[in-house]
Coordinates of C-alpha atoms in Angstrom, one line a residue:
X232 CA 30.1 96.3 46.9
X233 CA 31.8 93.7 45.1
X234 CA 32.4 93.7 41.5
X235 CA 29.8 92.4 39.3
X236 CA 31.7 89.4 37.7
X237 CA 30.3 88.4 34.2
X238 CA 30.0 91.6 32.3
X239 CA 28.1 92.0 29.4
X240 CA 30.7 92.1 26.9
X241 CA 33.4 89.5 26.8
X242 CA 35.9 87.1 25.2
X243 CA 35.6 83.7 24.7
X244 CA 37.0 81.1 22.3
X245 CA 36.5 82.1 19.1
X246 CA 34.1 79.1 17.2
X247 CA 35.7 77.3 14.1
X248 CA 33.0 78.4 12.1
X249 CA 29.8 80.6 12.7
X250 CA 27.5 77.4 11.6
X251 CA 28.6 75.6 14.9
X252 CA 25.6 77.7 16.4
X253 CA 22.9 78.0 13.8
X254 CA 20.7 75.3 15.3
X255 CA 20.0 77.1 18.3
X256 CA 17.0 79.1 18.9
X257 CA 16.2 80.6 22.0
X258 CA 14.2 79.8 24.0
X259 CA 12.5 75.9 24.0
X260 CA 11.5 77.1 27.5
X261 CA 10.9 80.9 28.5
X262 CA 14.4 82.2 29.9
X263 CA 13.7 84.7 33.1
X264 CA 12.8 88.1 31.5
X265 CA 15.5 90.2 32.6
X266 CA 15.3 93.9 32.6
X267 CA 16.9 95.0 29.2
X268 CA 19.3 97.8 29.0
X269 CA 21.2 99.2 26.2
X270 CA 24.4 97.2 25.3
X271 CA 27.8 98.4 26.6
X272 CA 29.8 100.2 23.7
X273 CA 33.2 99.4 23.0
X274 CA 36.2 101.5 22.2
X275 CA 38.8 101.1 19.4
X276 CA 42.1 103.0 18.2
X277 CA 41.7 105.4 15.4
X278 CA 44.2 103.5 13.5
X279 CA 43.2 101.6 9.9
X280 CA 44.1 98.5 11.3
X281 CA 41.8 99.2 14.3
X282 CA 38.9 100.2 12.2
X283 CA 39.4 96.7 9.8
X284 CA 39.2 95.1 13.1
X285 CA 36.2 97.0 14.6
X286 CA 34.4 96.2 11.2
X287 CA 35.0 92.6 11.8
X288 CA 34.2 92.7 15.3
X289 CA 30.7 93.6 14.3
X290 CA 30.0 90.8 12.1
X291 CA 27.4 88.6 14.4
X292 CA 28.1 85.0 14.2
X293 CA 25.1 84.1 16.2
X294 CA 21.8 86.6 17.3
X295 CA 20.3 84.9 20.3
X296 CA 18.1 88.4 20.9
X297 CA 16.9 89.6 23.3
X298 CA 19.4 87.3 25.3
X299 CA 22.9 87.4 24.0
X300 CA 24.6 87.8 20.6
X301 CA 28.0 86.0 19.9
X302 CA 30.4 88.1 17.6
X303 CA 32.6 86.3 14.8
X304 CA 35.6 87.6 16.9
X305 CA 34.7 85.8 19.8
X306 CA 32.9 88.4 22.0
X307 CA 29.9 87.6 23.8
X308 CA 27.6 90.6 24.7
X309 CA 24.6 89.7 26.8
X310 CA 21.8 92.3 26.4
X311 CA 19.8 91.7 29.9
X312 CA 20.6 90.6 33.1
X313 CA 23.6 92.6 33.6
X314 CA 22.1 95.5 36.0
X315 CA 23.4 95.6 39.1
X316 CA 21.4 96.3 42.4
X317 CA 23.2 98.2 45.1
X318 CA 23.7 96.3 48.4
X319 CA 21.2 98.0 50.9
X320 CA 18.8 97.4 53.6
X321 CA 15.4 96.6 52.3
X322 CA 13.0 99.0 54.3
X323 CA 9.7 97.2 52.8
X324 CA 11.5 93.7 54.3
X325 CA 14.1 94.2 56.7
X326 CA 16.7 92.2 54.7
X327 CA 20.1 93.5 54.4
X328 CA 22.6 92.2 52.0
X329 CA 26.2 92.5 51.2
X330 CA 28.5 91.2 48.5
X331 CA 31.5 88.9 49.2
X332 CA 34.5 87.6 46.8
X333 CA 35.3 84.1 47.0
X334 CA 38.2 83.6 44.6
X335 CA 39.7 86.7 43.1
X336 CA 41.4 84.3 40.7
X337 CA 38.4 82.9 39.2
X338 CA 36.0 86.0 39.9
X339 CA 33.8 83.6 41.9
X340 CA 31.6 85.6 44.3
X341 CA 28.0 85.8 46.1
X342 CA 25.7 88.3 47.4
X343 CA 24.6 87.2 51.2
X344 CA 21.5 88.2 52.9
X345 CA 19.9 88.3 56.7
X346 CA 16.6 89.4 58.0
X347 CA 18.3 92.1 59.7
X348 CA 15.1 93.6 61.7
X349 CA 14.4 89.7 62.7
X350 CA 18.1 89.0 63.8
X351 CA 18.1 92.4 66.2
X352 CA 15.6 90.7 68.4
X353 CA 16.6 87.4 67.9
X354 CA 20.1 85.6 69.0
X355 CA 19.3 82.1 67.9
X356 CA 21.2 81.2 64.4
X357 CA 18.8 80.6 61.3
X358 CA 18.9 78.2 58.4
X359 CA 21.0 78.6 55.7
X360 CA 20.2 78.6 52.2
X361 CA 22.5 78.1 49.3
X362 CA 21.0 79.6 46.1
X363 CA 22.1 79.0 42.4
X364 CA 20.4 81.4 39.6
X365 CA 19.0 79.9 36.8
X366 CA 19.5 81.4 33.1
X367 CA 20.8 78.5 30.9
X368 CA 24.0 78.3 32.3
X369 CA 24.6 81.4 30.3
X370 CA 22.4 84.3 31.7
X371 CA 21.7 86.4 35.1
X372 CA 23.5 86.8 38.4
X373 CA 22.8 87.0 42.2
X374 CA 23.4 91.1 41.6
X375 CA 20.3 91.8 38.8
X376 CA 16.8 93.1 40.0
X377 CA 15.4 89.6 39.0
X378 CA 17.3 87.5 41.5
X379 CA 18.3 90.2 43.8
X380 CA 14.5 91.0 44.2
X381 CA 13.2 87.3 44.6
X382 CA 16.3 86.4 47.3
X383 CA 15.1 89.6 49.2
X384 CA 11.7 88.5 49.2
X385 CA 12.4 84.7 49.9
X386 CA 14.5 85.5 53.1
X387 CA 11.8 87.9 54.5
X388 CA 9.5 85.0 54.2
X389 CA 11.5 82.4 55.4
X390 CA 13.5 83.7 57.8
X391 CA 16.6 82.5 56.6
X392 CA 20.4 83.5 55.9
X393 CA 20.9 83.0 52.3
X394 CA 24.0 82.8 49.9
X395 CA 23.4 83.4 46.2
X396 CA 26.3 82.1 44.1
X397 CA 27.5 83.9 41.3
X398 CA 29.1 81.1 39.4
X399 CA 31.1 81.4 36.1
X400 CA 28.7 81.5 33.0
X401 CA 29.1 79.6 29.6
X402 CA 29.6 80.3 26.7
X403 CA 33.1 81.9 27.7
X404 CA 33.3 79.6 30.7
X405 CA 31.9 76.4 29.2
X406 CA 30.2 73.8 31.6
X407 CA 31.1 72.3 33.7
X408 CA 33.2 75.3 35.2
X409 CA 29.9 76.4 36.7
X410 CA 29.8 73.1 38.7
X411 CA 33.2 73.6 39.5
X412 CA 32.8 77.2 41.3
X413 CA 29.5 76.1 42.9
X414 CA 31.4 73.6 44.7
X415 CA 33.9 76.0 45.7
X416 CA 31.3 78.3 46.9
X417 CA 30.0 75.6 49.1
X418 CA 33.9 75.1 50.4
X419 CA 34.0 78.9 51.3
X420 CA 30.7 78.4 53.2
X421 CA 32.1 75.4 54.9
X422 CA 34.9 77.6 56.3
X423 CA 32.8 79.5 58.8
X424 CA 31.3 76.3 60.5
X425 CA 33.6 77.2 63.3
X426 CA 33.1 81.0 63.6
X427 CA 36.4 81.6 62.1
X428 CA 35.6 82.6 58.5
X429 CA 36.0 85.8 56.6
X430 CA 32.2 86.7 56.5
X431 CA 30.9 87.8 59.7
X432 CA 27.5 87.2 58.9
X433 CA 27.8 83.3 58.4
X434 CA 29.9 83.1 61.4
X435 CA 27.1 84.8 63.8
X436 CA 24.0 84.0 61.9
X437 CA 23.9 81.0 59.8
X438 CA 22.9 77.4 61.4
X439 CA 24.9 74.8 59.7
X440 CA 23.1 72.0 60.8
X441 CA 19.9 73.5 58.9
X442 CA 21.4 73.9 55.5
X443 CA 19.6 73.9 52.1
X444 CA 20.5 74.1 48.4
X445 CA 17.9 75.6 45.9
X446 CA 17.7 77.2 42.5
X447 CA 15.9 77.5 39.6
X448 CA 16.1 75.7 35.7
X449 CA 19.5 75.6 35.3
X450 CA 20.5 76.7 38.7
X451 CA 18.1 73.3 40.2
X452 CA 20.2 71.4 37.9
X453 CA 23.1 72.8 39.8
X454 CA 21.9 72.4 43.2
X455 CA 20.6 68.8 42.5
X456 CA 24.6 67.9 41.6
X457 CA 25.9 70.1 44.6
X458 CA 23.4 67.8 46.7
X459 CA 24.7 64.6 45.0
X460 CA 28.3 65.8 45.6
X461 CA 28.0 66.1 49.1
X462 CA 26.4 62.8 49.7
X463 CA 29.3 61.5 47.8
X464 CA 32.4 63.2 48.8
X465 CA 30.9 64.5 52.3
X466 CA 31.5 68.2 53.4
X467 CA 32.2 68.3 57.2
X468 CA 30.1 69.9 59.2
X469 CA 27.5 71.3 56.6
X470 CA 24.2 69.4 57.5
X471 CA 22.2 68.9 54.2
X472 CA 18.7 69.2 55.5
X473 CA 17.0 69.5 51.9
X474 CA 17.1 70.8 48.4
X475 CA 14.7 72.8 46.4
X476 CA 14.2 72.2 42.6
X477 CA 12.2 74.7 41.1
X478 CA 11.2 73.8 37.0
X479 CA 14.7 72.1 37.3
X480 CA 16.6 72.3 33.8
X481 CA 16.7 68.0 32.9
X482 CA 16.6 66.3 29.7
X483 CA 17.5 63.1 27.9
X484 CA 17.6 61.8 24.4
X485 CA 14.7 59.8 24.5
X486 CA 11.0 61.4 25.6
X487 CA 9.7 60.1 29.2
X488 CA 6.0 59.5 29.3
X489 CA 3.7 62.3 29.2
X490 CA 6.5 64.6 27.6
X491 CA 5.4 65.9 24.3
X492 CA 7.6 64.8 21.7
X493 CA 8.1 67.3 19.1
X494 CA 11.2 67.0 17.1
X495 CA 11.9 70.7 16.9
X496 CA 11.9 71.1 20.8
X497 CA 13.9 68.2 21.3
X498 CA 16.6 69.1 19.0
X499 CA 16.3 72.5 20.8
X500 CA 16.8 71.5 24.6
X501 CA 19.6 69.7 23.2
X502 CA 21.4 72.3 21.5
X503 CA 21.1 74.5 24.5
X504 CA 22.8 72.0 26.7
X505 CA 25.3 71.8 24.2
X506 CA 25.8 75.5 23.6
X507 CA 26.6 75.5 27.4
X508 CA 28.6 72.4 27.5
X509 CA 30.2 72.0 24.2
X510 CA 32.4 68.8 25.2
X511 CA 29.2 66.9 26.7
X512 CA 28.8 63.3 25.6
X513 CA 25.3 64.8 24.7
X514 CA 21.6 65.0 26.1
X515 CA 22.3 61.5 28.5
X516 CA 25.1 63.2 30.0
X517 CA 24.6 62.5 33.7
X518 CA 25.2 66.2 34.2
X519 CA 21.9 66.6 32.3
X520 CA 19.9 63.5 32.7
X521 CA 20.0 62.3 36.3
X522 CA 18.4 59.0 35.3
X523 CA 21.9 58.3 33.7
X524 CA 23.7 59.0 36.7
X525 CA 25.2 56.0 39.0
X526 CA 25.5 58.1 41.9
X527 CA 21.9 59.1 42.3
X528 CA 21.2 57.6 45.5
X529 CA 23.9 59.3 47.0
X530 CA 22.2 62.4 47.0
X531 CA 22.8 64.0 50.6
X532 CA 19.4 65.5 51.7
X533 CA 16.9 63.0 53.0
X534 CA 14.1 65.9 51.9
X535 CA 13.4 67.2 48.3
X536 CA 10.9 69.6 47.0
X537 CA 10.0 69.9 43.3
X538 CA 8.3 72.5 41.9
X539 CA 7.2 72.1 38.3
X540 CA 4.7 74.2 36.5
X541 CA 2.0 72.8 34.4
X542 CA 2.9 74.8 31.0
X543 CA 6.4 74.1 31.1
X544 CA 8.1 72.2 28.6
X545 CA 10.3 70.7 31.2
X546 CA 7.5 70.0 33.6
X547 CA 7.6 66.2 33.0
X548 CA 11.4 66.1 33.8
X549 CA 10.6 67.5 37.0
X550 CA 8.1 64.6 37.5
X551 CA 10.3 61.9 36.3
X552 CA 13.2 63.2 38.4
X553 CA 10.8 62.7 41.4
X554 CA 10.2 59.1 40.3
X555 CA 14.0 58.2 39.9
X556 CA 14.3 59.3 43.4
X557 CA 11.7 57.2 44.9
X558 CA 12.7 53.9 42.9
X559 CA 16.5 54.7 44.0
X560 CA 18.2 53.3 47.1
X561 CA 18.0 56.7 48.5
X562 CA 15.6 56.6 51.3
X563 CA 14.4 60.4 51.8
X564 CA 11.4 61.7 51.1
X565 CA 10.2 63.8 47.6
X566 CA 7.5 65.9 46.9
X567 CA 6.4 67.6 44.1
X568 CA 4.2 70.7 43.8
X569 CA 2.5 71.8 40.5
X570 CA 1.6 75.4 39.5
X571 CA -1.7 75.2 37.5
X572 CA -1.8 77.1 34.2
X573 CA 1.8 78.5 34.6
X574 CA 5.1 78.3 32.5
X575 CA 8.5 78.3 33.4
X576 CA 9.9 80.6 36.0
X577 CA 6.5 82.2 36.4
X578 CA 7.1 83.1 39.9
X579 CA 10.5 85.2 38.8
X580 CA 8.4 87.0 36.1
X581 CA 5.3 87.7 37.9
X582 CA 6.1 87.7 41.7
X583 CA 3.3 89.2 43.0
X584 CA 0.9 86.6 41.3
X585 CA -1.2 84.3 43.1
X586 CA 0.4 81.3 42.5
X587 CA 4.0 82.9 42.8
X588 CA 2.8 84.1 46.1
X589 CA 1.8 80.6 47.0
X590 CA 4.9 78.9 45.7
X591 CA 6.9 81.4 47.8
X592 CA 4.9 80.2 50.8
X593 CA 5.2 76.5 50.1
X594 CA 8.8 77.1 49.6
X595 CA 9.4 78.9 53.1
X596 CA 7.3 76.2 54.8
X597 CA 9.8 73.4 53.5
X598 CA 12.6 75.7 54.8
X599 CA 10.8 75.9 58.3
X600 CA 9.6 72.4 58.4
X601 CA 12.0 70.9 61.0
X602 CA 12.2 74.2 63.5

């Protein structure tokens, strides 16, 4: 199994002052309820200077528990979502997974899934789903139980091949690196279109005429931008049929119709974005506000499914995004599905709930609509 990149303890450029983060308080909307575990420990030498360094290193610049802590020496400690589920053939779903290193230089990797027991009886190639996980651009991975279990269930329900991308995470790898990694992953996937790529599963089982991008929260944001970039720049041999955006993380400096205008919430949403992307132009950066993107109509898929939750602070942004697409020159079809009495990423926090099961089936139906 490939190494799980993005360890729970890592270094990033030291903030100029601890106050750089004092206005940030998680969460504006619930982040995934990643399984918690005891944080990693770091060993220091026994010298007096090392002892002094050790004392300094334990000073916290910003405590974002239960998600992460940032120390004054520049370390980032992730408190959850760092577990690694071993690759295996799941006996309940018949789904098998394996890990792949896309770029040893950058640490970009992915987890691949196939519906193993169905493939053995059907030689027809299957739709290919490229998935980008959520977590505010700074948490989670394809290898943690939270996303591993969801992709396993989705692959079984939809009967697709899936590639779950482990893009580098903020703050030690600030945006736009996560977008760059996500595009690089698509280039790696593309290398398999003639059956000569490094991963036999993609060579043998993936149908590049039926490709989909999907993601939740920050991952939905990434999936959208990958579709726009594909439509603008092209990706030879990859036929993007549709994208699925679940509770997409979009924002803007001005409230939109139906959006709760709470000053604290708005400031917090902007702060989360700036935390992940310190050099951003702000809440109207086209990467967070699709209404400011002149290339929106270039979105390279003709079908879009937007999933929103009634109690989600980002609910109206999902509806607004669908309106933007309809009013643009894009020309495709967009559908919005709203889950009543549910909050952000509820389907991941309670995957066996009735609404979560209904959402899973809806997504599976969207993936198989053209079959």
